[in-house]
Amino acid sequence: MNAPRPLAILGGTFDPIHNGHLRGAWEAAEALDAEVRMVPARTPPHRPPPMADVAGRVALLRAALAGQDRLVLDTRELDRDGPSYTVDTLASLRAEIGPDRPLVLLVGADAFAGLASWHLWQDLFGLAHIGVLTRPGGHHALPAELAAFVEGRRTPRLHGPAGQVIDISITPLDIAATAIREAFAAGYEPRFLMPETCFADPALLAPYRSPDL
Ligand code: ATP
């Protein structure tokens, strides 16, 4: 019997969604032959509140995903109260897909370097593989505890439903949501860093535009 097709998720604040997220998710989908779900966070535990509210971030994500069906929106974190812990999201996905299908948590290399600060981080590996997307902008060294934990879990090819770490080399796109928010705040139009569909309806970008400009 053929191995079941992996399910991968890319979680994030997506404040706003940009081509770095989309291209990374797309290349991971192709590299792993996976279905990829984009999972927006409601109240990210690690960071200041997003600039756009949940409805605004989801509306932009929907616009960004229009016209293709390989990357799919998954709003399960928005339906839960309290902070969005990835371990809970993975547990809920695992319950949905059963014990055998590979599940892959995609994270940028910067996020991976901070993994040991995540809630119940070691439990993530019991639920999913971790796919680390290369991200430009510095060397993302792993702290000793995390490096020791992932040693022996690294693999060039995923086997089994969970527990391994795979590096996924993607086209380096030095795009960050912070820089996009700053561009809007300065009155610029950060076109071509986000899909053109995001610019089609001016209301979608209103949370980011400075009212004074
Ligand atoms: P901010 O600038 O607000 O911190 P961000 O652009 O890093 O935002 P997030 O929503 O925090 O976006 O990122 C979600 C996930 O996508 C994280 O795992 C992050 O590492 C990854 N990611 C974001 N941008 C890129 C990029 N340009 N290339 C590869 N991975 C990325």
CSV table of C-alpha atoms and ligand atoms in Angstrom, one decimal:
chain,number,residue,atom,x,y,z
A,1,MET,CA,0.0,0.0,0.0
A,2,ASN,CA,1.3,3.5,-0.8
A,3,ALA,CA,2.2,5.7,2.2
A,4,PRO,CA,-0.6,8.2,2.9
A,5,ARG,CA,0.0,11.7,1.5
A,6,PRO,CA,1.3,14.0,4.3
A,7,LEU,CA,-0.7,16.8,5.7
A,8,ALA,CA,1.4,19.9,6.5
A,9,ILE,CA,0.4,23.1,8.3
A,10,LEU,CA,2.0,26.6,8.3
A,11,GLY,CA,0.8,28.5,11.3
A,12,GLY,CA,1.4,32.2,11.7
A,13,THR,CA,0.0,35.6,12.7
A,14,PHE,CA,-0.2,36.4,9.0
A,15,ASP,CA,-0.3,40.1,9.9
A,16,PRO,CA,-0.4,40.4,6.9
A,17,ILE,CA,0.0,37.3,4.7
A,18,HIS,CA,2.9,37.7,2.2
A,19,ASN,CA,4.7,35.9,-0.6
A,20,GLY,CA,7.3,34.6,1.8
A,21,HIS,CA,4.6,32.6,3.6
A,22,LEU,CA,2.9,31.6,0.4
A,23,ARG,CA,5.9,30.6,-1.6
A,24,GLY,CA,7.4,28.6,1.4
A,25,ALA,CA,4.1,26.8,1.9
A,26,TRP,CA,3.9,26.1,-1.9
A,27,GLU,CA,7.4,24.8,-2.2
A,28,ALA,CA,6.9,22.6,0.9
A,29,ALA,CA,3.7,21.2,-0.7
A,30,GLU,CA,5.7,20.3,-3.8
A,31,ALA,CA,8.8,19.0,-1.9
A,32,LEU,CA,6.7,16.8,0.4
A,33,ASP,CA,3.9,16.0,-2.0
A,34,ALA,CA,1.6,17.3,0.8
A,35,GLU,CA,-1.7,19.0,1.3
A,36,VAL,CA,-0.8,22.3,3.1
A,37,ARG,CA,-3.1,24.2,5.4
A,38,MET,CA,-2.5,27.8,6.4
A,39,VAL,CA,-3.5,28.2,10.1
A,40,PRO,CA,-3.9,31.8,11.3
A,41,ALA,CA,-3.3,32.3,15.0
A,42,ARG,CA,-6.0,34.1,17.1
A,43,THR,CA,-4.0,35.3,20.1
A,44,PRO,CA,-0.3,34.4,19.5
A,45,PRO,CA,1.3,33.6,22.8
A,46,HIS,CA,4.7,34.9,21.9
A,47,ARG,CA,4.1,38.3,20.6
A,48,PRO,CA,2.3,41.7,20.8
A,49,PRO,CA,-1.2,41.8,19.5
A,50,PRO,CA,-1.6,41.8,15.7
A,51,MET,CA,-2.3,45.1,13.8
A,52,ALA,CA,-5.3,43.6,12.0
A,53,ASP,CA,-8.0,41.7,13.9
A,54,VAL,CA,-8.8,38.1,13.1
A,55,ALA,CA,-11.5,38.9,10.6
A,56,GLY,CA,-9.2,41.2,8.7
A,57,ARG,CA,-6.3,38.8,8.6
A,58,VAL,CA,-8.5,35.9,7.5
A,59,ALA,CA,-10.1,38.1,4.7
A,60,LEU,CA,-6.7,38.9,3.4
A,61,LEU,CA,-5.6,35.2,3.6
A,62,ARG,CA,-8.7,34.2,1.6
A,63,ALA,CA,-7.9,36.8,-1.0
A,64,ALA,CA,-4.3,35.6,-1.1
A,65,LEU,CA,-5.3,32.0,-1.6
A,66,ALA,CA,-7.8,32.6,-4.4
A,67,GLY,CA,-7.3,30.8,-7.7
A,68,GLN,CA,-5.5,27.7,-6.4
A,69,ASP,CA,-6.4,24.8,-4.2
A,70,ARG,CA,-3.2,23.3,-3.0
A,71,LEU,CA,-2.9,25.7,0.0
A,72,VAL,CA,-6.0,25.8,2.1
A,73,LEU,CA,-7.2,28.0,4.9
A,74,ASP,CA,-7.8,26.2,8.2
A,75,THR,CA,-9.5,28.3,10.9
A,76,ARG,CA,-9.4,25.9,13.8
A,77,GLU,CA,-7.3,28.1,16.1
A,78,LEU,CA,-9.9,30.9,15.7
A,79,ASP,CA,-12.6,28.6,17.1
A,80,ARG,CA,-10.8,28.0,20.4
A,81,ASP,CA,-10.7,30.3,23.4
A,82,GLY,CA,-7.5,31.5,24.9
A,83,PRO,CA,-4.0,31.5,23.4
A,84,SER,CA,-3.3,29.4,20.3
A,85,TYR,CA,-0.9,26.7,21.3
A,86,THR,CA,0.5,24.7,18.4
A,87,VAL,CA,0.5,21.5,20.4
A,88,ASP,CA,-3.3,21.8,20.8
A,89,THR,CA,-3.6,22.4,17.0
A,90,LEU,CA,-1.5,19.4,16.2
A,91,ALA,CA,-3.5,17.2,18.6
A,92,SER,CA,-6.7,18.3,17.0
A,93,LEU,CA,-5.4,17.6,13.5
A,94,ARG,CA,-4.0,14.2,14.6
A,95,ALA,CA,-7.4,13.3,16.0
A,96,GLU,CA,-8.9,14.3,12.7
A,97,ILE,CA,-6.5,12.3,10.4
A,98,GLY,CA,-5.8,9.3,12.6
A,99,PRO,CA,-2.5,7.9,13.8
A,100,ASP,CA,-0.9,6.8,10.5
A,101,ARG,CA,-0.9,9.8,8.2
A,102,PRO,CA,2.3,11.9,8.3
A,103,LEU,CA,1.6,15.3,9.8
A,104,VAL,CA,4.2,18.1,9.3
A,105,LEU,CA,4.5,21.3,11.2
A,106,LEU,CA,6.2,23.8,8.8
A,107,VAL,CA,8.2,26.6,10.5
A,108,GLY,CA,10.6,29.2,9.2
A,109,ALA,CA,14.2,28.7,10.3
A,110,ASP,CA,13.8,31.7,12.6
A,111,ALA,CA,10.8,30.2,14.3
A,112,PHE,CA,12.5,26.8,14.6
A,113,ALA,CA,15.4,28.4,16.5
A,114,GLY,CA,12.9,29.6,19.1
A,115,LEU,CA,11.0,26.3,19.4
A,116,ALA,CA,12.2,25.4,22.9
A,117,SER,CA,10.2,28.4,24.2
A,118,TRP,CA,6.9,27.0,22.9
A,119,HIS,CA,4.3,25.4,25.2
A,120,LEU,CA,5.0,21.7,25.7
A,121,TRP,CA,7.5,21.9,22.8
A,122,GLN,CA,8.8,18.3,23.1
A,123,ASP,CA,5.3,17.0,22.7
A,124,LEU,CA,5.2,18.5,19.2
A,125,PHE,CA,7.5,15.7,18.0
A,126,GLY,CA,5.1,13.0,19.2
A,127,LEU,CA,2.3,14.5,17.1
A,128,ALA,CA,4.1,15.7,13.9
A,129,HIS,CA,7.3,16.0,11.9
A,130,ILE,CA,8.9,19.4,11.7
A,131,GLY,CA,9.7,20.9,8.3
A,132,VAL,CA,12.1,23.8,8.6
A,133,LEU,CA,11.9,26.3,5.8
A,134,THR,CA,15.1,28.2,5.0
A,135,ARG,CA,14.7,31.9,5.7
A,136,PRO,CA,17.1,34.6,4.8
A,137,GLY,CA,18.3,37.2,7.2
A,138,GLY,CA,21.0,35.8,9.5
A,139,HIS,CA,22.1,32.6,10.8
A,140,HIS,CA,19.4,30.9,13.0
A,141,ALA,CA,21.6,29.0,15.5
A,142,LEU,CA,19.8,26.5,17.6
A,143,PRO,CA,20.1,26.7,21.4
A,144,ALA,CA,22.0,23.7,22.9
A,145,GLU,CA,18.9,22.1,24.4
A,146,LEU,CA,17.0,22.1,21.1
A,147,ALA,CA,20.1,21.0,19.1
A,148,ALA,CA,20.6,18.0,21.4
A,149,PHE,CA,16.9,17.1,21.2
A,150,VAL,CA,16.7,17.2,17.4
A,151,GLU,CA,20.1,15.4,16.8
A,152,GLY,CA,19.2,12.0,15.5
A,153,ARG,CA,15.8,13.2,14.3
A,154,ARG,CA,17.1,14.9,11.2
A,155,THR,CA,16.3,13.2,7.9
A,156,PRO,CA,16.4,13.9,4.2
A,157,ARG,CA,13.2,12.0,3.7
A,158,LEU,CA,10.2,11.6,6.1
A,159,HIS,CA,9.3,8.2,7.4
A,160,GLY,CA,6.3,7.4,9.6
A,161,PRO,CA,3.7,9.7,11.0
A,162,ALA,CA,5.8,12.0,13.3
A,163,GLY,CA,9.0,12.7,15.1
A,164,GLN,CA,11.5,13.7,12.5
A,165,VAL,CA,13.0,17.0,11.4
A,166,ILE,CA,13.5,17.8,7.7
A,167,ASP,CA,15.1,20.9,6.2
A,168,ILE,CA,13.1,22.2,3.2
A,169,SER,CA,15.2,24.4,1.0
A,170,ILE,CA,13.0,27.1,-0.5
A,171,THR,CA,13.6,30.1,-2.8
A,172,PRO,CA,15.0,32.7,-0.4
A,173,LEU,CA,12.5,35.6,-0.2
A,174,ASP,CA,13.6,38.2,2.3
A,175,ILE,CA,10.0,39.3,3.0
A,176,ALA,CA,8.7,39.9,6.5
A,177,ALA,CA,5.3,41.1,7.7
A,178,THR,CA,7.0,43.7,9.9
A,179,ALA,CA,8.5,45.4,6.9
A,180,ILE,CA,5.2,45.3,5.1
A,181,ARG,CA,3.4,47.0,8.1
A,182,GLU,CA,6.2,49.6,8.2
A,183,ALA,CA,5.8,50.3,4.5
A,184,PHE,CA,2.1,50.8,4.8
A,185,ALA,CA,2.6,53.1,7.8
A,186,ALA,CA,5.0,55.2,5.8
A,187,GLY,CA,2.4,55.6,3.0
A,188,TYR,CA,4.1,53.1,0.6
A,189,GLU,CA,2.3,50.4,-1.4
A,190,PRO,CA,4.1,47.1,-0.8
A,191,ARG,CA,3.0,45.6,-4.1
A,192,PHE,CA,4.6,42.4,-5.4
A,193,LEU,CA,5.5,41.4,-1.8
A,194,MET,CA,1.9,40.2,-1.4
A,195,PRO,CA,-0.4,38.7,-4.1
A,196,GLU,CA,-2.1,41.2,-6.3
A,197,THR,CA,-5.5,39.8,-5.1
A,198,CYS,CA,-4.8,41.4,-1.7
A,199,PHE,CA,-4.8,44.8,-3.4
A,200,ALA,CA,-8.1,44.3,-5.3
A,201,ASP,CA,-10.3,45.5,-2.5
A,202,PRO,CA,-9.0,48.6,-0.6
A,203,ALA,CA,-11.0,47.6,2.5
A,204,LEU,CA,-8.8,44.5,2.9
A,205,LEU,CA,-5.7,46.6,3.5
A,206,ALA,CA,-7.3,49.4,5.5
A,207,PRO,CA,-6.1,48.0,8.9
A,208,TYR,CA,-2.5,48.6,7.8
A,209,ARG,CA,-2.8,52.0,6.1
A,210,SER,CA,-2.1,55.0,8.2
A,211,PRO,CA,-5.2,57.2,8.6
A,212,ASP,CA,-3.0,60.3,8.5
A,213,LEU,CA,-1.5,59.6,5.0
B,1,ATP,P1,6.6,39.4,11.6
B,1,ATP,O1,7.5,40.2,10.7
B,1,ATP,O2,5.3,40.1,12.0
B,1,ATP,O3,7.3,38.7,12.7
B,1,ATP,P2,6.6,37.1,9.7
B,1,ATP,O4,6.7,37.7,8.4
B,1,ATP,O5,7.7,36.4,10.3
B,1,ATP,O6,5.9,38.2,10.7
B,1,ATP,P3,4.7,35.2,10.8
B,1,ATP,O7,3.2,35.2,10.6
B,1,ATP,O8,5.2,35.5,12.1
B,1,ATP,O9,5.3,36.2,9.7
B,1,ATP,O10,5.3,33.8,10.2
B,1,ATP,C1,4.6,32.6,10.2
B,1,ATP,C2,5.6,31.5,9.8
B,1,ATP,O11,6.1,31.7,8.5
B,1,ATP,C3,6.9,31.4,10.7
B,1,ATP,O12,7.2,30.0,10.9
B,1,ATP,C4,7.9,32.1,9.9
B,1,ATP,O13,9.2,31.7,10.2
B,1,ATP,C5,7.6,31.8,8.5
B,1,ATP,N1,8.0,32.8,7.5
B,1,ATP,C6,7.6,34.1,7.5
B,1,ATP,N2,8.2,34.7,6.5
B,1,ATP,C7,9.0,33.8,5.8
B,1,ATP,C8,9.9,34.0,4.7
B,1,ATP,N3,10.0,35.1,4.0
B,1,ATP,N4,10.5,32.8,4.3
B,1,ATP,C9,10.4,31.7,5.0
B,1,ATP,N5,9.5,31.5,6.1
B,1,ATP,C10,8.9,32.6,6.5
